[in-house]
Amino acid sequence: MGDQPENGQKVGDNRPSLKLHVPEPKFRPGDTVDYSHLAVTKPGEQPRPDEACAPVETNPLTVDLVRVLGDDDKAHGPWDPRLSPDQLRAILSDMALVRAFDERMYRGQRQGKTSFYMKCTGEEATSVAAAHALASDDMVFPSYRQQGILIARGYPLTEMINQIYSNRADKLKGRQLPIMYSSREHSFFSISGNLATQLPQATGFAMASAIKGDSQIAATWVGEGSTAEGDFHSALTFAAVYNAPVIFNVINNQWAISSFSGFAGAERTTFAARAVGYGIAGLRVDGNDVLAVYAAQRWAAERARTNNGPTLIEYFTYRAEGHSTSDDPSAYRSAQEREEWPLGDPINRLKKHLIALGEWDEARHEALDAECVDRVKKATKEAEKNGILGHGLHHPFRTMFEDVYEELPWHLKEQAEQAVHEREVKFPGGLPK
Amino acid sequence: MSADLKTETAEAGERRFNMIEAINDALDIMLERDSDTIIMGEDVGYFGGVFRATAGLQEKYGKTRVFDTPISECGIIGVAVGMGAYGLRPIPEIQFADYIYPGLDQLISEAARLRYRSAGEYIAPMTVRSPFGGGIFGGQTHSQSPEAIFSHVAGLKTVIPSTPYDAKGLLISAIEDNDPVIFFEPKRIYNGTFDGYYDKPVQPWKKHKDSVVPEGYYKIPLGKARIVTEGEAMTVLAYGTMVHVAEAVCREKGVDAEVIDLRSIVPVDIETIEASVRKTGRCMIVHEATRTTGFGAELSALVQERCFYHLEAPIERVTGFDTPYPHSLEWAYFPGPVRIGEAIDRLLKE
Ligand SMILES: Cc1ncc(C[n+]2csc(CCOP(=O)(O)OP(=O)(O)O)c2C)c(N)n1
């Protein structure tokens, strides 16, 4: 071999020493934020290929940023979905409701009514506008930050809160963590706490629909941090191989708990660009621009519906609040990040757009906010009648053993009896008040 | 040690730690002693881990020794195998034991067998740290006790501390061990002991003798159990959180029980188990994991094979139920004082 050293040296002695690169976010607590490195594109300048185009035609869009709403609060360019004022108001109203809901549930957790909560503040468009762009029966496989889909699909708030409180009316029988909803009726798949597992499942659902010659497509949501999981890559491979009618929505909100997007590979390329290697269509979209989100989701849905295959969409957005109620973002990122975020707030941008169209005003917006707060308050009161976490008003003990299997096997029967018996020993006079 | 992890000094030279602080201290010492040790995992770097176990370590040892990873458990474990093959001693953290499954293939098929298949040419020395167990309203994806899965795999060691003192000494041994070790940390008792009654508060470690953690380096050998209380009436085998629950119930019932904290389930300290059961003639096994083919089944078989003629009553297994962890009924699921108390009564009746 050519690199055999002479005169007793070790192999490699004269080569340069290798260095490990460990990514570091641009700003830490106390740092002044400067977003000038972000290429914020001009709204309306991105081309819109036909839904039936070859995947390679979208390649430039995977490193671009599709935007519609300009600083002038007007819609620009070929991606403008041309929604009616009524449609815009409906989306605005759903987003305002999501925010009011998050606010109240967050407080509920702080008041000890439940164990845990996760807000989606700043990311409302990526679920609400996307849900509006899909058919109501398109099957969705969400992650834990897509409460906006349920709200957009009209799922009753009281049912959501029953689930969050794990009370006796909780349709999931108190088994799931708060916010891990499930609603077959709303074509909303049961949420898992294990990241990225929903991606191959969405692909499988879409493949099944295609095998059966059905018309139902699937869409799934995942955080940018979770794209590092093997499941993401398996899902894309299957979707590409079988041309499955599925949409992969990557919510790039910059942070995965305390780890910035660089730890999922964002320093090298975009998340949308991952589509290129698989040969599927990809789009990178301003996630705080309701019109762009709607248009992209609509484009991908159309493509899936017409057997033109899967699409990967990266929504570029910002997680304005902490990861969950257990998180303190001020410990790892600059407080200025949120204030300076160059893509603004999705609700505010839509509101200003509607006002610019002459279809909305501040007074109506205030009234909408008040109405949302009121609706959430009423739903909360209603749900509280069924109990809050840990106050005894939960499902009967025997239900703990139901649904493990379709039928109760002998050992679970025995264990169910034991559980009921233990409760009688613990609380001889019934449950403590 | 980072400034925000407080040390309460009880007596001169005595440091009292909770389990998180003891783990942080062990990691600090090993990073200091051996430049081949590195820590990696989701959020372990700048932030110091979601439970703060690695707080301050990146600052002290730099970004190439303590760093965040992509959210990819198969990547984390697989990369650790390669690092071990190079000669490093990685200490990967899996944020919750419930999320170790995507890394299972690398652990079970690769790490566990590397030494065997290469006839010792390559080894995979790593200590996979992971919080496990329930009791914190974590729902079904933040509460599981998967230790039995690992006990079934030849080539892995599984260690579970129950006190700050043990956590430090066992972790140091695990890091120095040349085999892959799974180090499960009972998160229910990170901040204090626990008697199993949901309506009784956790006793903070401050007052507990096992929270006295000596300065500097010390080791507790893997595979050596700890006799928590000596007794004649029955043997109690437990580990992790359940050591404290079982011990509290025995104390409250006034049972003269010999409570044994196994500390590691592979290798398991068969000598201590055998000697105790031969002495007491009765054996109760307590774990939080589901019952069917849990590690209790293995313990029960071992005791039966080796102590059958000394047994005066059937072995009792007290475990979690064979269901996933239910969020709202967590306290009905948990193998608490009622379930343990009744098993004690049955054992002593015969
Ligand atoms: C398999 C698995 N590993 C780790 C975790 C712990 N965990 C929960 S959320 C999270 C961060 C996810 O970040 P991202 O995918 O960016 O989504 P975001 O929370 O930002 O919406 C981590 C590491 C988990 N739930 N599942």
Coordinates of C-alpha atoms in Angstrom, one line a residue, chain A residues 20 22-24 28-29 114-116 164-167 173-178 180 192-195 225-231 256-259 263-264 327-328 331-333 389-390 394-397 399-401 404-405 411-412 415-416 418-419 421-422 425-427 432, chain B residues 41-44 46-48 50 52 58 63-64 66-74 83 95 98-99 101-102 136-142 144 196-199 291-292 319-340 342 346:
Chain A
L20 CA -15.6 17.0 14.6
V22 CA -20.8 20.1 16.4
P23 CA -23.6 22.5 15.2
E24 CA -24.2 25.6 17.3
R28 CA -28.1 31.9 22.9
P29 CA -29.8 33.6 25.8
T114 CA -54.0 18.3 34.0
S115 CA -50.5 17.0 33.8
F116 CA -49.2 18.5 30.6
I164 CA -56.9 16.8 28.2
Y165 CA -58.4 16.3 31.7
S166 CA -58.5 12.5 31.3
N167 CA -61.9 12.6 32.9
K173 CA -60.9 6.5 28.5
G174 CA -58.2 8.5 30.3
R175 CA -55.4 6.4 28.8
Q176 CA -53.5 8.9 26.6
L177 CA -51.4 11.9 27.6
P178 CA -53.3 15.2 27.3
M180 CA -52.8 12.9 22.2
S192 CA -48.3 8.7 19.4
G193 CA -45.8 10.2 21.7
N194 CA -43.1 8.2 19.9
L195 CA -41.8 10.6 17.3
G225 CA -36.2 17.5 14.6
S226 CA -38.0 14.3 14.1
T227 CA -37.0 14.0 10.5
A228 CA -33.8 12.5 11.8
E229 CA -35.7 9.4 12.9
G230 CA -35.3 6.3 10.7
D231 CA -39.1 6.2 10.3
A256 CA -36.7 20.6 18.9
I257 CA -36.9 21.1 22.7
S258 CA -33.5 22.7 23.2
S259 CA -31.9 21.5 20.0
F263 CA -29.1 19.0 14.8
A264 CA -31.5 17.6 12.2
D327 CA -39.9 23.4 29.1
D328 CA -38.2 26.8 29.8
A331 CA -32.6 28.6 29.2
Y332 CA -31.4 27.9 25.7
R333 CA -32.4 30.6 23.2
L389 CA -57.1 14.9 36.3
G390 CA -56.6 13.1 39.6
H394 CA -62.3 9.2 35.7
H395 CA -63.4 6.1 33.9
P396 CA -64.3 3.0 36.0
F397 CA -61.3 0.9 37.0
T399 CA -61.9 0.0 31.8
M400 CA -58.2 0.0 32.4
F401 CA -58.1 -3.6 31.2
V404 CA -55.6 -4.4 25.5
Y405 CA -57.0 -7.3 23.5
H411 CA -55.0 -13.1 33.3
L412 CA -56.5 -9.7 32.7
Q415 CA -55.9 -8.4 37.4
A416 CA -59.1 -6.4 36.8
Q418 CA -57.5 -7.2 41.8
A419 CA -57.6 -3.6 40.8
H421 CA -60.5 -4.9 45.1
E422 CA -57.5 -2.7 45.8
V425 CA -59.4 -1.5 50.4
K426 CA -57.9 1.9 49.7
F427 CA -61.2 3.8 49.9
P432 CA -62.6 10.7 48.9
Chain B
G41 CA -28.0 12.4 23.3
E42 CA -31.0 14.6 22.6
D43 CA -30.7 17.9 24.5
V44 CA -27.8 16.8 26.7
Y46 CA -26.0 23.2 26.2
F47 CA -29.3 22.6 27.9
G48 CA -28.0 19.8 30.1
V50 CA -34.5 17.5 30.1
R52 CA -30.7 18.2 34.0
Q58 CA -20.6 20.7 28.0
K63 CA -18.6 20.4 22.5
T64 CA -16.8 17.4 21.2
V66 CA -20.6 16.4 25.5
F67 CA -23.0 17.1 22.6
D68 CA -26.6 17.1 21.3
T69 CA -27.6 14.5 18.7
P70 CA -30.2 14.3 16.0
I71 CA -33.5 12.8 17.2
S72 CA -32.5 9.4 16.0
E73 CA -32.2 6.6 18.6
C74 CA -30.9 4.1 16.1
M83 CA -17.2 5.0 18.7
Q95 CA -34.4 10.8 26.8
D98 CA -40.0 4.5 26.1
Y99 CA -37.9 5.8 23.1
Y101 CA -37.1 1.0 20.7
P102 CA -35.9 2.7 17.5
I136 CA -45.2 11.0 37.2
F137 CA -48.3 11.1 35.0
G138 CA -46.3 10.5 31.9
G139 CA -48.9 8.5 30.1
Q140 CA -48.1 5.4 28.2
T141 CA -45.2 6.9 26.3
H142 CA -43.2 8.3 29.3
Q144 CA -42.6 2.1 30.7
G196 CA -46.1 4.1 46.9
Y197 CA -49.1 6.1 48.4
Y198 CA -50.1 8.6 45.8
D199 CA -51.5 10.8 48.5
R291 CA -46.3 -9.1 34.9
T292 CA -46.2 -11.6 32.0
T319 CA -46.0 -6.3 39.5
G320 CA -47.7 -3.8 37.3
F321 CA -50.7 -5.0 35.3
D322 CA -50.5 -6.4 31.8
T323 CA -51.8 -3.2 30.2
P324 CA -50.1 -0.1 28.9
Y325 CA -49.7 2.6 31.5
P326 CA -53.0 4.4 31.7
H327 CA -52.7 8.2 32.3
S328 CA -55.6 8.9 34.6
L329 CA -55.5 5.5 36.4
E330 CA -51.8 5.5 37.0
W331 CA -52.3 5.0 40.7
A332 CA -54.5 2.0 40.2
Y333 CA -51.9 0.5 37.9
F334 CA -48.9 1.1 40.1
P335 CA -48.0 -1.9 42.3
G336 CA -48.6 0.0 45.5
P337 CA -49.0 -0.8 49.2
V338 CA -52.3 -2.7 48.9
R339 CA -51.0 -5.1 46.3
I340 CA -47.7 -5.6 48.2
E342 CA -51.7 -8.6 50.5
R346 CA -50.4 -14.5 51.7

